[in-house]
mmCIF file of C-alpha atoms in Angstrom:
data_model
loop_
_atom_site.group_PDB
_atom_site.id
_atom_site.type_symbol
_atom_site.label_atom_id
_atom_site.label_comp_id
_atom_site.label_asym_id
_atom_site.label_seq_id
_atom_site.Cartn_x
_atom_site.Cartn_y
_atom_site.Cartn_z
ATOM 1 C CA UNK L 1 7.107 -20.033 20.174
ATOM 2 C CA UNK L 2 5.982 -21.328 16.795
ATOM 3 C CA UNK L 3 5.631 -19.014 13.536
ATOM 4 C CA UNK L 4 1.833 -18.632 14.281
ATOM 5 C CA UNK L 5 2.453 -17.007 17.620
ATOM 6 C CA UNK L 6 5.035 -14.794 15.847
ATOM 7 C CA UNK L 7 2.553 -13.525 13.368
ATOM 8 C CA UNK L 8 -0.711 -13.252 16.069
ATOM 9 C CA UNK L 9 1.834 -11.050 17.855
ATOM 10 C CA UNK L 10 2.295 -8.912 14.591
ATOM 11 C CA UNK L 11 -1.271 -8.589 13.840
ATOM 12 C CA UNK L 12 -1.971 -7.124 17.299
ATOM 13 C CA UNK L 13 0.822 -4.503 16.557
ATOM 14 C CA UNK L 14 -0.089 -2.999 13.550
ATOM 15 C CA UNK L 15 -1.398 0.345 15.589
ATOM 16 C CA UNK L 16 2.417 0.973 15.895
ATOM 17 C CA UNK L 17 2.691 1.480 11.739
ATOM 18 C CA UNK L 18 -0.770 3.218 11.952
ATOM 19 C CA UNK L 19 1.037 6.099 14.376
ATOM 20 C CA UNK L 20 3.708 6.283 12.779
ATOM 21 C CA UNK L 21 1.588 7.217 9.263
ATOM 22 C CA UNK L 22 -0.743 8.800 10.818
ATOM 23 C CA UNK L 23 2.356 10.899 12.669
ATOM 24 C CA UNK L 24 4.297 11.320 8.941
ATOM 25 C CA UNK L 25 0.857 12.724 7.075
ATOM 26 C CA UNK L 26 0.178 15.180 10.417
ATOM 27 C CA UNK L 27 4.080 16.321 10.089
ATOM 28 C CA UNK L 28 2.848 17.169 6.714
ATOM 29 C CA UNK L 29 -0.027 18.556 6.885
ATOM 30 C CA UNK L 30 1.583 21.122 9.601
ATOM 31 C CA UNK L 31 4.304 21.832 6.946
ATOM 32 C CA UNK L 32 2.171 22.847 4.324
ATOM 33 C CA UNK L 33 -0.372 25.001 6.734
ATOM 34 C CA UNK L 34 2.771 26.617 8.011
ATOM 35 C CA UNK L 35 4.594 27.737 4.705
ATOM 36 C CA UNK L 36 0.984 28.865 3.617
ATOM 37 C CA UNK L 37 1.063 26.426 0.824
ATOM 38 C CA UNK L 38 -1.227 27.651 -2.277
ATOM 39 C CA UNK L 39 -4.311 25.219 -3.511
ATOM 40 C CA UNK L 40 -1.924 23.905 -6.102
ATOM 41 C CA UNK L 41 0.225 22.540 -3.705
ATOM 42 C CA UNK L 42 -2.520 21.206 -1.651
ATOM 43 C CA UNK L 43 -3.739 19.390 -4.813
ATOM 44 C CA UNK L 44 -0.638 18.005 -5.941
ATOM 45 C CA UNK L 45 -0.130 16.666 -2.513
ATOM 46 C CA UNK L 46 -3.672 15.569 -3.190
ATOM 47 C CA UNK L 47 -2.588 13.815 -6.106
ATOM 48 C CA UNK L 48 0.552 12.081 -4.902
ATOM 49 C CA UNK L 49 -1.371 10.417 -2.011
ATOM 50 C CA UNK L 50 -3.793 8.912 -4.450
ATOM 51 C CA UNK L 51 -0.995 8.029 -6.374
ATOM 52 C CA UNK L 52 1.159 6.424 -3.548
ATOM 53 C CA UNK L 53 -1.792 4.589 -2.001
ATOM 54 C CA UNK L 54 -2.329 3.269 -5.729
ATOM 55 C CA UNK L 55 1.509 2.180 -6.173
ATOM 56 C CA UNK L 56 1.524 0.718 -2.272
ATOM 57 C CA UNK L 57 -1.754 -1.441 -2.745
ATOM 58 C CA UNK L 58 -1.259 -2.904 -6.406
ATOM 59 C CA UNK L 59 0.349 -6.068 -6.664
ATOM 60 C CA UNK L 60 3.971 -5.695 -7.464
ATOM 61 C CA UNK L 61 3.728 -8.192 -9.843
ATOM 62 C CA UNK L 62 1.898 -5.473 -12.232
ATOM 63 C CA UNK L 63 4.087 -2.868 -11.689
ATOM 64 C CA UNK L 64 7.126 -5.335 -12.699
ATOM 65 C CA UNK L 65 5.463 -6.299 -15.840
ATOM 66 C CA UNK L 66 4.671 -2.867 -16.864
ATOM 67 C CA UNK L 67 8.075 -1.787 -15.872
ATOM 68 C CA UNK L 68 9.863 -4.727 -17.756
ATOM 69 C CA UNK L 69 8.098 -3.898 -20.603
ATOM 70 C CA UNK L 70 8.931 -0.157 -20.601
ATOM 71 C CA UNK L 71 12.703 -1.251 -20.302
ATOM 72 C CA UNK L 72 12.680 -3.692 -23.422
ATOM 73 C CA UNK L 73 13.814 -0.844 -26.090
ATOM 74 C CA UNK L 74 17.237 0.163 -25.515
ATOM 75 C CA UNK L 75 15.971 3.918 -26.390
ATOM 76 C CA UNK L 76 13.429 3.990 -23.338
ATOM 77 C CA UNK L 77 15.926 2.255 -21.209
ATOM 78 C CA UNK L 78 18.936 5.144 -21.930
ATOM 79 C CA UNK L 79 15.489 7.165 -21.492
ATOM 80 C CA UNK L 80 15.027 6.237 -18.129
ATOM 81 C CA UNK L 81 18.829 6.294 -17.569
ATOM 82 C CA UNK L 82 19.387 9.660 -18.373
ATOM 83 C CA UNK L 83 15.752 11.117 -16.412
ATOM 84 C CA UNK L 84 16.796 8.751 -13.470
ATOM 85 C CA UNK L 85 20.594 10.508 -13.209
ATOM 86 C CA UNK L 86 18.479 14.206 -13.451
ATOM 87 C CA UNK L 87 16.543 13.092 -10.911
ATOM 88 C CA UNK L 88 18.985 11.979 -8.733
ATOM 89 C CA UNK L 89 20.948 15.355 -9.505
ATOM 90 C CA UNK L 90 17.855 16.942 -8.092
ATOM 91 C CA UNK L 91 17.364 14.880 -5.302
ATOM 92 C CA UNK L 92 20.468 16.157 -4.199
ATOM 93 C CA UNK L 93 19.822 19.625 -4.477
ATOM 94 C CA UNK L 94 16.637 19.414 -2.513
ATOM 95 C CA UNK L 95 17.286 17.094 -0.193
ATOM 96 C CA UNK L 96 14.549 18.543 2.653
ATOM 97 C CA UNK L 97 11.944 17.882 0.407
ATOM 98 C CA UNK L 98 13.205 14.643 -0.707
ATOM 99 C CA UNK L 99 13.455 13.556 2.949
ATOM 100 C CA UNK L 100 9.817 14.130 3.607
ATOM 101 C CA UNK L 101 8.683 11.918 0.137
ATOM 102 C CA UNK L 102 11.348 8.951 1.362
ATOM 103 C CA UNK L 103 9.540 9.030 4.885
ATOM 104 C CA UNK L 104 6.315 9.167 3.105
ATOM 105 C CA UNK L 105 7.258 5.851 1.164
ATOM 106 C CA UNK L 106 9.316 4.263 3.935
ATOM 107 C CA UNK L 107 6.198 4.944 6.439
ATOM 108 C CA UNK L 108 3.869 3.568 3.389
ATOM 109 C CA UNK L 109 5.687 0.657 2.635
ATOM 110 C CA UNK L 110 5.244 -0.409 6.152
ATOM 111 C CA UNK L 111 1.385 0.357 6.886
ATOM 112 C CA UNK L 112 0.653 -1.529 3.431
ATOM 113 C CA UNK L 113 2.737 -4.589 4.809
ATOM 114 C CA UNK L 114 1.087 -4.362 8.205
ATOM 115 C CA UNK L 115 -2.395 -4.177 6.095
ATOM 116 C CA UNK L 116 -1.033 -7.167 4.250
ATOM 117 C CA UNK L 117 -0.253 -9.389 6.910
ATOM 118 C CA UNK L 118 -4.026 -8.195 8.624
ATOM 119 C CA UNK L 119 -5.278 -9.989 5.317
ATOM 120 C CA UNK L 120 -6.874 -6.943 4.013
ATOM 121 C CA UNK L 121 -7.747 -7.064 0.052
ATOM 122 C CA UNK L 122 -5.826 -4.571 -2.367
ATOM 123 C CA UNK L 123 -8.919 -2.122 -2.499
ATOM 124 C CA UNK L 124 -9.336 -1.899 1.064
ATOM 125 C CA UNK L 125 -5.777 -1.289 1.688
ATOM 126 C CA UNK L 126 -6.130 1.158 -0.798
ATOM 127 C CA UNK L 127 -9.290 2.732 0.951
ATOM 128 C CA UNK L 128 -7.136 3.052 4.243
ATOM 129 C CA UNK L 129 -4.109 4.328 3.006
ATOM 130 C CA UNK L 130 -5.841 7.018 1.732
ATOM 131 C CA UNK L 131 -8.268 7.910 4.431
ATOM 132 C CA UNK L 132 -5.350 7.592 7.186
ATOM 133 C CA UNK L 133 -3.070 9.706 4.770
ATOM 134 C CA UNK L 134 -6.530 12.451 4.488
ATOM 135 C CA UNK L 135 -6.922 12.382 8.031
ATOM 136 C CA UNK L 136 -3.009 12.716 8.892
ATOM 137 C CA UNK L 137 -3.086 15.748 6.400
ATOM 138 C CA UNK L 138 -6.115 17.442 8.245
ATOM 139 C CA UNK L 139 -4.938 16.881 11.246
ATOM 140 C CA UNK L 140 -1.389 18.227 10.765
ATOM 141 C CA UNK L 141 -3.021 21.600 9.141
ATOM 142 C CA UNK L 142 -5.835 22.075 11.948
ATOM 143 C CA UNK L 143 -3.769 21.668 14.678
ATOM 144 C CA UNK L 144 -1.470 24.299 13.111
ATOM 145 C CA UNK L 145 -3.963 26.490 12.394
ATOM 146 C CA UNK L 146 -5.646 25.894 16.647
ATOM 147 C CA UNK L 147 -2.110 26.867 17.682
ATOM 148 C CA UNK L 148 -1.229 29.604 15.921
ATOM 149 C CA UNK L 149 -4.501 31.206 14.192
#
């Protein structure tokens, strides 16, 4: 069992990380139709899917330069210091919340590597992040909504 069976077996498996976004965005999508969410919720949920399917199909490399060259004045690094130790004192505090964005991630991190390994170009793993992320989302809230009016 060479390394090219190994990956022909992993291409043929990437439904598995499809369910489980698809399953993370409909979790979601329930959430916010149940806790009657306002339209400024719903956008900034919006937004951070555009934003994570942006930061999950760039190249890394990109987001290492621009990163290393944020860091390169000792002022923006104790910057980034002192907003990363807020955040974290946040994170803490609303840790439900924070749960649901790290199983966002986690469950992105491993549709864009199963889109990787399919050999599918930045833009159109872009494309389906976001569509499978819209449809999760619509999902989640309709069948909330079917259920319980």
């Amino acid at each position: 069992m060479g390394p090219l069976h190994l990956l022909s077996t992993v291409k043929t498996r990437s439904w598995l990380s499809f369910s489980i976004f698809l399953l993370v965005y409909i979790n979601l999508g329930w959430i916010l139709f149940e806790d009657q969410a306002s339209w400024r919720l719903w956008l900034f949920i919006f937004i951070m899917t555009i934003a994570l399917a942006e930061a999950l199909a760039s190249p890394w490399s990109v987001i290492r330069n621009v990163c290393t060259r944020w860091l390169n004045s000792s002022f923006r690094g104790f910057a980034t210091a002192m907003a990363a130790a807020f955040l974290a004192v946040i994170f803490l505090t609303e840790i439900s919340f924070f749960s649901h964005l790290v199983l966002l991630i986690s469950a992105g991190l491993l549709y864009r590597l199963d889109a990787t390994i399919m050999g599918l170009t930045a833009l159109q793993s872009l494309l389906l992040i976001f569509v499978t992320a819209m449809l999760g989302l619509g999902i989640g809230s309709l069948s909330y909504f079917i259920l319980y009016g």
